[in-house]
Coordinates of C-alpha atoms and ligand atoms in Angstrom, one line a residue:
M1 CA -17.8 -77.3 -36.8
A2 CA -14.4 -76.2 -37.5
K3 CA -13.6 -77.7 -40.8
N4 CA -10.4 -75.6 -41.5
L5 CA -8.1 -77.3 -39.0
K6 CA -5.9 -79.8 -40.1
L7 CA -6.1 -83.7 -39.4
K8 CA -2.9 -85.5 -38.5
I9 CA -2.4 -89.3 -38.6
I10 CA 0.8 -89.9 -36.4
P11 CA 1.9 -93.7 -36.3
L12 CA 4.0 -94.1 -32.8
G13 CA 4.7 -97.7 -33.3
G14 CA 4.1 -100.9 -35.5
L15 CA 5.9 -99.6 -38.8
D16 CA 9.0 -101.3 -40.1
E17 CA 8.6 -103.9 -37.2
I18 CA 6.4 -106.6 -36.0
G19 CA 4.9 -105.3 -32.7
K20 CA 4.2 -102.1 -30.4
N21 CA 1.3 -101.0 -32.5
M22 CA 0.2 -97.4 -31.8
T23 CA -1.1 -94.5 -33.9
A24 CA -2.1 -91.0 -32.7
I25 CA -4.9 -89.3 -34.6
E26 CA -5.0 -85.8 -34.1
Y27 CA -7.5 -82.8 -34.9
G28 CA -7.2 -79.4 -33.7
N29 CA -6.3 -79.6 -29.9
E30 CA -7.5 -83.0 -29.5
I31 CA -5.9 -86.5 -29.8
I32 CA -7.1 -89.9 -29.7
V33 CA -4.6 -92.9 -29.6
V34 CA -5.5 -96.3 -31.4
D35 CA -3.9 -99.2 -29.7
C36 CA -0.8 -99.3 -27.3
G37 CA 1.2 -102.4 -27.9
M38 CA 4.6 -103.8 -26.8
S39 CA 7.3 -105.9 -28.5
F40 CA 9.6 -108.5 -27.6
P41 CA 13.4 -107.6 -27.4
D42 CA 15.6 -109.1 -30.1
D43 CA 19.2 -110.4 -29.6
E44 CA 20.6 -107.1 -29.6
M45 CA 18.8 -106.4 -26.3
P46 CA 20.1 -109.0 -23.7
G47 CA 18.1 -109.1 -20.5
V48 CA 15.6 -106.9 -21.7
D49 CA 11.9 -108.1 -20.8
L50 CA 10.0 -106.0 -23.2
V51 CA 9.9 -103.1 -25.5
I52 CA 7.4 -100.2 -25.6
N53 CA 6.9 -97.0 -27.5
D54 CA 8.5 -93.6 -26.8
I55 CA 5.5 -91.6 -26.0
S56 CA 7.1 -88.2 -25.2
Y57 CA 4.9 -86.5 -28.0
L58 CA 1.8 -87.5 -26.0
E59 CA 3.2 -86.8 -22.8
K60 CA 3.7 -83.3 -24.1
N61 CA 0.3 -83.1 -25.4
A62 CA -1.3 -85.0 -22.5
S63 CA -4.0 -82.5 -22.0
K64 CA -5.3 -83.0 -25.6
L65 CA -5.7 -86.7 -25.1
K66 CA -9.5 -87.7 -25.3
G67 CA -8.9 -91.6 -24.9
V68 CA -7.4 -94.8 -26.0
F69 CA -9.4 -96.9 -28.4
L70 CA -8.2 -100.7 -28.7
T71 CA -8.9 -103.0 -31.6
H72 CA -8.3 -106.2 -29.7
G73 CA -6.6 -107.7 -26.8
H74 CA -3.3 -109.0 -28.3
E75 CA -0.1 -108.0 -26.5
D76 CA 1.3 -106.0 -29.6
H77 CA -1.8 -103.8 -29.3
I78 CA -2.5 -103.7 -25.4
G79 CA 1.0 -104.7 -23.9
G80 CA 2.2 -101.1 -23.4
L81 CA -0.8 -99.8 -21.6
P82 CA 0.1 -100.2 -18.3
Y83 CA 3.3 -97.9 -18.9
F84 CA 1.3 -95.4 -20.7
L85 CA -1.4 -95.2 -18.2
K86 CA 1.4 -94.7 -15.5
S87 CA 2.4 -91.4 -17.2
I88 CA -0.9 -90.4 -18.9
N89 CA -4.2 -90.9 -17.3
T90 CA -6.8 -91.2 -20.0
T91 CA -10.3 -93.3 -20.8
V92 CA -9.5 -96.7 -22.3
Y93 CA -12.1 -98.1 -24.7
G94 CA -12.5 -101.7 -26.0
T95 CA -14.9 -104.5 -26.4
R96 CA -15.7 -106.6 -23.6
L97 CA -12.8 -109.4 -23.8
T98 CA -10.2 -106.7 -24.7
I99 CA -11.1 -104.7 -21.6
A100 CA -11.3 -107.7 -19.4
L101 CA -7.8 -108.6 -20.7
V102 CA -6.6 -105.0 -19.8
E103 CA -8.0 -105.0 -16.4
N104 CA -6.2 -108.1 -15.7
K105 CA -3.1 -106.2 -16.8
L106 CA -4.0 -102.9 -14.7
K107 CA -4.6 -105.2 -11.7
E108 CA -1.0 -106.7 -12.0
H109 CA 0.4 -102.8 -12.2
N110 CA -1.9 -101.5 -9.3
L111 CA -3.7 -99.3 -11.7
L112 CA -7.3 -100.8 -11.7
S113 CA -8.7 -97.9 -9.5
S114 CA -7.2 -95.2 -11.2
V115 CA -8.2 -95.7 -14.6
K116 CA -11.5 -95.5 -16.3
V117 CA -12.2 -98.1 -18.9
V118 CA -15.3 -98.3 -21.1
N119 CA -16.8 -101.5 -22.6
V120 CA -18.2 -100.7 -26.1
R121 CA -20.0 -103.3 -28.2
A122 CA -19.2 -103.9 -31.9
G123 CA -21.6 -101.9 -34.0
S124 CA -21.7 -99.0 -31.7
V125 CA -20.3 -95.3 -31.7
V126 CA -18.4 -93.5 -29.2
S127 CA -17.7 -89.7 -28.9
A128 CA -14.4 -88.7 -27.8
G129 CA -14.1 -84.9 -27.4
Q130 CA -15.8 -82.6 -29.5
Y131 CA -14.3 -83.8 -32.9
F132 CA -14.1 -87.5 -32.9
K133 CA -16.9 -90.1 -33.1
V134 CA -15.3 -93.7 -33.0
E135 CA -17.5 -96.4 -34.4
F136 CA -16.5 -100.1 -33.4
I137 CA -16.9 -102.5 -36.5
R138 CA -16.7 -106.3 -36.0
T139 CA -13.8 -108.1 -37.7
N140 CA -12.4 -111.7 -37.6
H141 CA -8.9 -112.6 -36.0
S142 CA -7.3 -115.1 -33.8
I143 CA -8.7 -113.6 -30.8
A144 CA -12.2 -112.9 -30.1
D145 CA -14.1 -109.5 -29.9
S146 CA -11.6 -108.0 -32.5
V147 CA -12.8 -104.7 -34.2
A148 CA -11.9 -102.3 -36.9
L149 CA -12.6 -98.4 -35.8
A150 CA -14.1 -95.9 -38.2
I151 CA -13.0 -92.7 -36.7
N152 CA -15.4 -89.9 -37.9
T153 CA -13.3 -86.3 -38.1
P154 CA -14.3 -83.2 -39.6
Q155 CA -12.0 -83.8 -42.3
G156 CA -13.4 -87.0 -43.2
V157 CA -13.5 -90.8 -41.9
V158 CA -10.2 -92.6 -41.0
L159 CA -10.9 -96.3 -41.2
H160 CA -8.2 -98.4 -38.9
M161 CA -8.8 -102.1 -39.6
G162 CA -6.9 -103.4 -36.4
D163 CA -5.8 -107.0 -37.1
F164 CA -8.1 -108.8 -39.2
K165 CA -9.0 -111.7 -41.5
I166 CA -12.2 -112.7 -43.4
D167 CA -13.5 -115.8 -41.9
S168 CA -16.7 -116.7 -43.1
T169 CA -17.0 -119.8 -40.6
P170 CA -15.8 -118.1 -37.5
I171 CA -15.8 -120.3 -34.3
V172 CA -17.7 -117.9 -32.0
G173 CA -19.4 -114.7 -33.0
D174 CA -20.2 -113.6 -36.6
M175 CA -18.4 -113.0 -39.7
I176 CA -16.5 -109.3 -40.2
D177 CA -18.8 -106.8 -41.1
L178 CA -18.3 -106.4 -44.5
A179 CA -21.5 -104.9 -45.3
R180 CA -20.9 -101.9 -42.7
L181 CA -17.2 -101.5 -44.5
G182 CA -19.0 -101.4 -47.7
E183 CA -21.3 -98.8 -46.8
L184 CA -18.5 -96.5 -45.4
G185 CA -16.9 -97.1 -48.7
K186 CA -19.9 -95.8 -50.4
Q187 CA -20.3 -92.8 -48.2
G188 CA -16.5 -92.1 -48.5
V189 CA -13.5 -92.9 -46.5
L190 CA -10.6 -90.3 -46.3
A191 CA -8.0 -92.8 -45.2
L192 CA -7.7 -96.6 -44.7
L193 CA -4.9 -98.1 -42.4
S194 CA -4.8 -101.7 -42.9
D195 CA -3.0 -104.7 -41.5
S196 CA 0.1 -105.8 -43.8
T197 CA 1.1 -108.9 -41.8
N198 CA 0.3 -111.2 -44.6
A199 CA 0.4 -109.2 -47.5
E200 CA 3.0 -111.0 -49.2
R201 CA 1.2 -114.3 -49.2
P202 CA -1.2 -114.7 -51.9
G203 CA -4.8 -115.9 -51.5
Y204 CA -6.9 -116.1 -48.6
A205 CA -6.2 -117.1 -45.0
M206 CA -7.8 -120.5 -44.0
S207 CA -10.8 -120.6 -41.6
E208 CA -10.1 -121.2 -38.1
R209 CA -12.5 -123.8 -38.4
S210 CA -10.3 -126.1 -40.9
V211 CA -7.8 -126.4 -37.9
G212 CA -10.5 -127.9 -35.9
E213 CA -11.2 -130.4 -38.4
N214 CA -7.6 -131.3 -38.3
F215 CA -7.7 -131.7 -34.4
E216 CA -10.5 -134.0 -34.7
N217 CA -8.9 -136.4 -37.1
L218 CA -5.4 -136.2 -35.0
F219 CA -7.3 -136.9 -31.7
K220 CA -9.8 -139.7 -33.0
N221 CA -7.4 -142.6 -33.2
C222 CA -4.8 -141.5 -30.9
K223 CA -4.0 -143.8 -27.8
K224 CA -1.6 -141.5 -26.2
R225 CA -2.0 -138.4 -24.1
I226 CA -2.3 -135.2 -26.3
I227 CA -0.5 -132.1 -25.3
V228 CA -1.3 -129.0 -27.4
A229 CA 0.8 -125.9 -27.2
T230 CA -0.8 -122.7 -28.5
F231 CA -1.2 -118.9 -28.0
A232 CA -3.0 -118.3 -24.8
S233 CA -5.0 -115.5 -26.4
N234 CA -6.3 -117.6 -29.4
V235 CA -9.6 -118.4 -27.6
H236 CA -11.1 -119.8 -30.5
R237 CA -8.1 -122.3 -31.1
V238 CA -8.5 -123.1 -27.4
Q239 CA -12.2 -123.7 -27.7
Q240 CA -11.4 -126.1 -30.8
I241 CA -9.1 -128.1 -28.7
I242 CA -11.6 -128.5 -26.1
N243 CA -14.3 -129.3 -28.5
A244 CA -12.4 -132.1 -30.1
A245 CA -11.1 -133.4 -26.8
A246 CA -14.6 -133.5 -25.4
A247 CA -15.7 -135.2 -28.6
N248 CA -13.3 -138.0 -28.0
G249 CA -14.1 -138.6 -24.4
R250 CA -11.1 -136.8 -22.9
K251 CA -10.5 -134.4 -19.9
V252 CA -8.7 -131.2 -20.2
A253 CA -6.1 -129.6 -18.1
V254 CA -4.6 -126.3 -18.7
S255 CA -0.8 -125.5 -17.8
G256 CA 0.7 -121.9 -18.1
R257 CA -0.5 -118.9 -16.1
S258 CA -1.3 -116.8 -19.2
M259 CA -3.4 -120.0 -20.6
E260 CA -5.2 -120.4 -17.1
N261 CA -5.8 -116.6 -17.0
I262 CA -7.4 -116.5 -20.7
V263 CA -9.4 -119.7 -20.1
E264 CA -10.8 -118.3 -16.9
I265 CA -11.8 -114.9 -18.4
S266 CA -13.4 -116.5 -21.5
V267 CA -15.3 -118.9 -19.6
M268 CA -16.6 -116.2 -17.3
L269 CA -17.6 -113.9 -20.2
G270 CA -19.1 -116.4 -22.2
Y271 CA -16.4 -116.3 -25.1
M272 CA -15.5 -120.0 -24.4
K273 CA -17.9 -122.8 -23.8
V274 CA -16.8 -125.9 -22.0
P275 CA -18.8 -129.0 -21.5
Q276 CA -19.5 -129.9 -17.7
G277 CA -16.8 -131.9 -16.5
V278 CA -14.4 -131.6 -19.1
L279 CA -12.0 -129.2 -17.6
I280 CA -9.8 -130.8 -14.7
N281 CA -7.3 -129.2 -12.7
I282 CA -3.7 -129.9 -13.6
D283 CA -2.9 -131.5 -10.2
S284 CA -5.3 -134.4 -10.9
I285 CA -4.1 -135.7 -14.2
G286 CA -2.4 -138.7 -12.4
K287 CA -6.0 -140.0 -12.0
Y288 CA -6.5 -140.6 -15.5
N289 CA -5.0 -142.8 -18.3
P290 CA -2.9 -141.1 -21.3
E291 CA -5.7 -141.8 -23.7
Q292 CA -8.2 -139.8 -21.5
L293 CA -6.3 -136.6 -21.3
V294 CA -5.4 -133.5 -23.2
I295 CA -3.4 -130.9 -21.5
I296 CA -3.5 -127.3 -23.3
T297 CA -0.4 -125.3 -22.6
T298 CA 1.7 -122.1 -23.4
G299 CA 5.0 -122.2 -25.0
S300 CA 4.2 -122.4 -28.7
Q301 CA 6.8 -120.0 -29.2
G302 CA 9.6 -121.7 -27.3
E303 CA 9.9 -119.1 -24.6
P304 CA 12.4 -120.4 -22.1
M305 CA 10.2 -119.9 -18.9
S306 CA 6.9 -121.3 -20.5
A307 CA 5.3 -124.7 -19.7
L308 CA 5.9 -126.4 -22.8
T309 CA 9.6 -125.6 -22.7
R310 CA 9.8 -126.6 -19.1
M311 CA 8.3 -129.9 -20.0
A312 CA 10.4 -130.8 -23.0
F313 CA 13.4 -130.0 -20.7
S314 CA 12.1 -132.0 -17.9
D315 CA 11.8 -129.0 -15.7
H316 CA 8.2 -128.9 -15.1
R317 CA 6.7 -129.8 -11.6
K318 CA 3.4 -131.5 -12.9
V319 CA 3.7 -132.8 -16.2
E320 CA 6.6 -135.0 -17.6
I321 CA 6.7 -136.0 -21.3
T322 CA 7.5 -139.3 -22.6
K323 CA 7.2 -141.7 -25.4
N324 CA 3.4 -141.9 -24.5
D325 CA 2.7 -138.3 -25.6
L326 CA 1.3 -136.9 -28.8
V327 CA 2.4 -133.2 -28.8
I328 CA 0.9 -130.7 -31.1
I329 CA 2.4 -127.3 -31.7
S330 CA -0.5 -125.2 -32.9
A331 CA 1.2 -121.9 -33.9
T332 CA 3.9 -120.7 -36.1
P333 CA 7.2 -119.1 -34.9
I334 CA 6.8 -115.3 -34.7
P335 CA 10.1 -114.1 -36.5
G336 CA 13.1 -114.3 -34.2
N337 CA 11.4 -117.3 -32.2
E338 CA 12.7 -120.0 -34.8
K339 CA 15.6 -121.3 -33.0
S340 CA 13.9 -121.7 -29.6
V341 CA 10.9 -123.3 -31.0
S342 CA 13.1 -125.7 -33.1
A343 CA 15.1 -126.3 -29.8
V344 CA 12.0 -127.4 -28.1
I345 CA 10.8 -129.7 -31.0
N346 CA 14.2 -131.3 -31.0
E347 CA 14.2 -131.8 -27.2
L348 CA 10.8 -133.4 -27.8
F349 CA 12.0 -135.6 -30.5
K350 CA 15.0 -137.0 -28.2
I351 CA 12.5 -138.0 -25.6
G352 CA 10.6 -140.1 -28.1
A353 CA 7.5 -138.2 -28.2
E354 CA 5.4 -137.9 -31.3
V355 CA 5.4 -134.4 -32.6
V356 CA 3.1 -132.6 -34.9
Y357 CA 3.9 -129.1 -35.9
K358 CA 3.0 -126.7 -38.9
A359 CA 5.4 -128.4 -41.2
L360 CA 3.7 -131.8 -40.9
A361 CA 0.0 -131.0 -40.6
D362 CA -2.4 -127.8 -40.6
V363 CA -2.6 -127.4 -37.0
H364 CA -2.3 -123.6 -37.3
V365 CA -4.0 -120.8 -39.6
S366 CA -3.0 -117.3 -39.5
G367 CA -5.3 -114.7 -38.0
H368 CA -4.1 -112.1 -40.6
A369 CA -5.8 -111.5 -44.0
C370 CA -3.7 -112.5 -47.1
A371 CA -3.4 -110.8 -50.4
E372 CA -6.7 -111.4 -52.0
E373 CA -8.6 -110.4 -48.5
L374 CA -6.5 -107.2 -48.3
K375 CA -7.5 -106.5 -51.7
L376 CA -11.2 -106.9 -51.0
I377 CA -11.1 -104.7 -48.2
L378 CA -9.3 -101.9 -50.3
A379 CA -12.1 -102.3 -53.0
L380 CA -14.8 -102.3 -50.6
V381 CA -13.6 -99.5 -48.5
K382 CA -12.4 -97.2 -51.7
P383 CA -10.3 -94.9 -49.5
K384 CA -9.0 -91.7 -50.8
Y385 CA -5.7 -92.3 -49.3
F386 CA -4.1 -95.6 -48.1
I387 CA -1.5 -96.4 -45.3
P388 CA -0.3 -99.8 -44.8
V389 CA 0.6 -100.4 -41.1
H390 CA 1.3 -103.5 -38.8
G391 CA 4.3 -104.8 -40.6
E392 CA 8.1 -104.9 -41.5
H393 CA 9.2 -102.6 -44.4
R394 CA 8.5 -105.2 -47.0
H395 CA 5.1 -106.2 -45.7
L396 CA 4.1 -102.5 -46.1
V397 CA 5.6 -102.3 -49.8
F398 CA 3.6 -105.6 -50.7
H399 CA 0.6 -104.1 -49.3
K400 CA 1.2 -101.0 -51.3
N401 CA 1.6 -102.8 -54.6
L402 CA -1.5 -104.6 -53.8
A403 CA -3.5 -101.2 -53.6
E404 CA -1.9 -99.9 -56.8
K405 CA -3.1 -103.4 -58.5
I406 CA -6.5 -102.5 -57.7
G407 CA -6.2 -99.2 -59.1
M408 CA -5.0 -96.7 -56.4
A409 CA -2.7 -93.9 -57.7
E410 CA 0.8 -94.3 -56.0
E411 CA 0.6 -90.8 -54.8
D412 CA -2.5 -91.5 -52.6
I413 CA -0.6 -94.2 -50.8
F414 CA 1.8 -93.5 -47.9
I415 CA 4.5 -95.7 -46.5
L416 CA 5.2 -93.9 -43.3
S417 CA 7.7 -94.3 -40.6
N418 CA 7.1 -94.3 -36.8
G419 CA 6.8 -90.9 -35.9
S420 CA 5.8 -89.5 -39.3
I421 CA 3.0 -87.0 -39.4
L422 CA 0.6 -87.4 -42.4
E423 CA -1.2 -84.3 -42.4
F424 CA -4.9 -83.8 -44.2
D425 CA -6.7 -80.5 -45.2
E426 CA -9.1 -79.4 -48.0
N427 CA -5.9 -79.6 -50.4
G428 CA -4.9 -83.1 -49.8
A429 CA -2.6 -85.2 -47.9
R430 CA 1.2 -84.9 -47.1
I431 CA 3.8 -85.8 -44.8
S432 CA 4.4 -82.8 -43.0
G433 CA 7.2 -83.6 -40.6
A434 CA 7.8 -86.0 -37.6
V435 CA 7.5 -86.1 -33.9
H436 CA 9.9 -87.9 -31.5
S437 CA 9.4 -91.4 -31.6
G438 CA 11.2 -94.8 -30.5
K439 CA 12.0 -97.6 -28.5
I440 CA 11.8 -97.9 -24.6
L441 CA 13.3 -100.9 -23.2
V442 CA 11.8 -102.3 -20.0
D443 CA 13.8 -104.6 -17.6
G444 CA 12.4 -105.7 -14.5
L445 CA 11.0 -102.5 -12.7
G446 CA 13.1 -100.2 -14.6
V447 CA 11.4 -98.4 -17.6
G448 CA 13.8 -96.6 -19.7
D449 CA 17.0 -96.9 -17.8
V450 CA 18.5 -99.7 -20.1
G451 CA 19.9 -97.5 -23.1
N452 CA 22.5 -98.2 -25.7
I453 CA 25.5 -97.6 -23.5
V454 CA 24.0 -100.4 -21.1
L455 CA 23.2 -102.6 -24.1
R456 CA 26.8 -102.1 -25.4
D457 CA 28.3 -103.2 -22.0
R458 CA 26.0 -106.3 -21.9
K459 CA 27.0 -107.4 -25.1
L460 CA 30.7 -106.9 -24.5
L461 CA 30.3 -108.8 -21.3
A462 CA 28.5 -111.6 -22.8
Q463 CA 31.1 -111.9 -25.7
D464 CA 34.4 -111.6 -23.6
G465 CA 33.5 -111.4 -20.1
L466 CA 35.4 -109.1 -17.2
I467 CA 38.2 -108.6 -15.6
I468 CA 38.4 -106.5 -12.4
V469 CA 41.8 -105.0 -11.2
V470 CA 41.7 -104.2 -7.3
A471 CA 44.6 -102.2 -6.0
T472 CA 45.0 -100.2 -2.9
I473 CA 47.4 -97.1 -3.1
D474 CA 49.0 -94.8 -0.5
S475 CA 47.5 -91.4 -1.8
K476 CA 50.5 -89.7 -0.3
T477 CA 53.3 -91.5 -1.4
G478 CA 51.6 -93.1 -4.6
Q479 CA 53.0 -96.5 -3.4
L480 CA 51.1 -99.8 -3.8
V481 CA 49.8 -100.8 -0.6
S482 CA 47.9 -104.1 -1.4
G483 CA 47.0 -105.8 -4.5
P484 CA 46.8 -105.6 -7.3
D485 CA 44.0 -108.4 -7.1
I486 CA 42.5 -109.9 -10.4
I487 CA 38.9 -111.0 -10.4
S488 CA 37.4 -112.2 -13.6
R489 CA 34.0 -113.5 -14.8
G490 CA 33.4 -115.1 -18.3
F491 CA 36.9 -114.6 -19.4
V492 CA 38.8 -117.5 -18.9
Y493 CA 38.4 -120.4 -16.0
V494 CA 40.6 -119.0 -13.5
M495 CA 41.7 -122.5 -11.9
E496 CA 42.8 -123.6 -15.2
S497 CA 44.3 -120.3 -16.4
E498 CA 46.6 -119.4 -13.5
D499 CA 49.5 -118.2 -15.8
I500 CA 47.3 -115.6 -17.5
I501 CA 45.8 -114.2 -14.5
E502 CA 49.3 -114.2 -12.9
H503 CA 50.6 -112.3 -16.0
V504 CA 47.8 -109.9 -15.9
R505 CA 48.5 -109.2 -12.3
E506 CA 52.0 -108.5 -13.1
V507 CA 51.0 -106.2 -15.9
A508 CA 49.0 -104.4 -13.8
R509 CA 51.7 -104.1 -11.2
E510 CA 54.0 -102.8 -13.6
S511 CA 51.5 -100.0 -15.0
L512 CA 51.1 -98.8 -11.4
E513 CA 54.5 -98.5 -10.6
K514 CA 55.5 -96.8 -13.9
C515 CA 52.8 -94.3 -13.4
N516 CA 53.9 -93.7 -9.6
K517 CA 57.5 -93.0 -10.9
S518 CA 56.6 -90.8 -13.6
G519 CA 54.7 -88.8 -11.2
N520 CA 51.5 -89.7 -13.1
S521 CA 49.2 -89.8 -10.1
D522 CA 45.9 -88.4 -11.5
W523 CA 43.6 -91.5 -11.0
L524 CA 41.9 -91.2 -14.3
T525 CA 45.1 -91.5 -16.2
V526 CA 46.2 -94.5 -13.9
K527 CA 43.2 -96.4 -14.5
A528 CA 43.3 -95.6 -18.1
T529 CA 47.0 -96.9 -18.2
V530 CA 46.3 -100.1 -16.3
K531 CA 43.4 -100.6 -18.5
N532 CA 45.2 -100.1 -21.7
N533 CA 48.2 -102.2 -20.9
I534 CA 46.2 -105.2 -19.5
S535 CA 43.9 -105.0 -22.5
K536 CA 47.1 -105.1 -25.0
Y537 CA 48.4 -107.8 -23.3
I538 CA 45.4 -109.9 -23.2
Y539 CA 44.4 -109.2 -27.0
E540 CA 48.0 -110.1 -27.8
T541 CA 48.2 -113.5 -26.1
T542 CA 44.3 -114.5 -26.4
N543 CA 42.8 -112.4 -29.2
R544 CA 40.1 -111.6 -26.9
S545 CA 38.7 -108.1 -25.7
P546 CA 37.3 -108.5 -22.1
M547 CA 35.8 -105.6 -20.3
I548 CA 38.4 -104.3 -17.9
L549 CA 37.6 -102.6 -14.8
P550 CA 40.4 -100.9 -12.6
I551 CA 39.2 -100.2 -8.9
L552 CA 41.8 -98.1 -6.9
M553 CA 41.4 -97.6 -3.3
D554 CA 43.4 -95.1 -1.4
V555 CA 44.6 -95.3 2.3
Ligands
ZN601 ZN1 -3.8 -109.4 -33.4
ZN602 ZN1 -1.3 -107.4 -33.9

């Protein structure tokens, strides 16, 4: 087989950020993609629903694509898939739970019948194209059925760890397949890509099981109704909540669409075991006393539309939180969500509910490996080259430092940026350039139609509001026929600021008349003059800079 061609690793997302993980691996005229995630918008993106990767490089090379391989079913790894598959049709490979979650998404986007998906069991190998053989290796993470991918290429093995931790007492399934990782290490691994999320945290991530013990303790002597918020995708966590409920004779109701979806899929596929009669419909919680109930809900991140947020702000149709509730928030806020989580917690305290969250008890553990685990993987795999992935820049640097601590040479570690091309041949590895990469914003049904200019306008509107000047002008004489009328939104409350609005109208009228007198009837100039004069007046009197929109009509 051609061994003289170059191997390229091209991260398209997930570096210097939390989210939208995606890596292209290219050899000769073939490409496979690992993961296809999304991320959530930040404060600089008002109105944006989600963010996906710019995949123009793959669109240009669509004929080379031999498949997308998924490490697990979290949104930051599969959330971009429907958008990807709308422009590039290729086969999607993943483990059973991952594929079930993907199918659920494809159904929502009407893609189910047009996309080929393949279930792969951890431990087996899939061929893609003539160059790639991809081995699925079991790992532990906060969602069941997570895998690492050992990608065999003619240049050597590229091992992508996906998201993982080392959990010797997992809730469902077996421990991460360290033995196989060790074997690969012995045979020789060319490049390791590994999860940097917790690289700055010393020690080991606690076992998921430790959370279960804490649930047991919290549930045991509780006489109140219990409401637990967690990530819907954390199947193990939900299982442990169900176990603790069942052990204490409580019924479990589920609230929030994604939570209902995941519980249904997981029970159906056997990833979750619910004892007979424990699950009840949320509509029938009225039939039970508070001490007989546990409600599992979405909203652990304080998301505005989520079930817990609605309950906290008395906006939920079926559940009202009272003093008689114990609310457990079994998650930590993802960076950026701290404020909304804190708002929900404060609201719950106002109601008088008892609230337990990470700062008060161990009701959450991370699904990502900490420093000691990361070092162990590096030591087992002994890669020739190491690429820290999945993290903000400092996480990548911390991970690099860990690799150096266990003896890797600095020049064999590559901190890449999204779009970088890391190229391998018989002479070694080097960054050889970059491909186009970036963010595509999704707002409603629009993909990519919100760009920098739209965002700038949205921010401006949010900061100082909008003033619209409407005037009708006789195009022959240039005379003002009607108006100018002033309409404003988000600037001042018009009813209480008639003076300002009247003055703005006066400034607009003067500007229009001046333009007419000076023979300046070109509409662009007229509009600019009106805009500048009003803008100047408003800034001088109010110190604000609303957006000003002159609309001229002619008769
Ligand atoms: Zn994950
Ligand atoms: Zn992830």
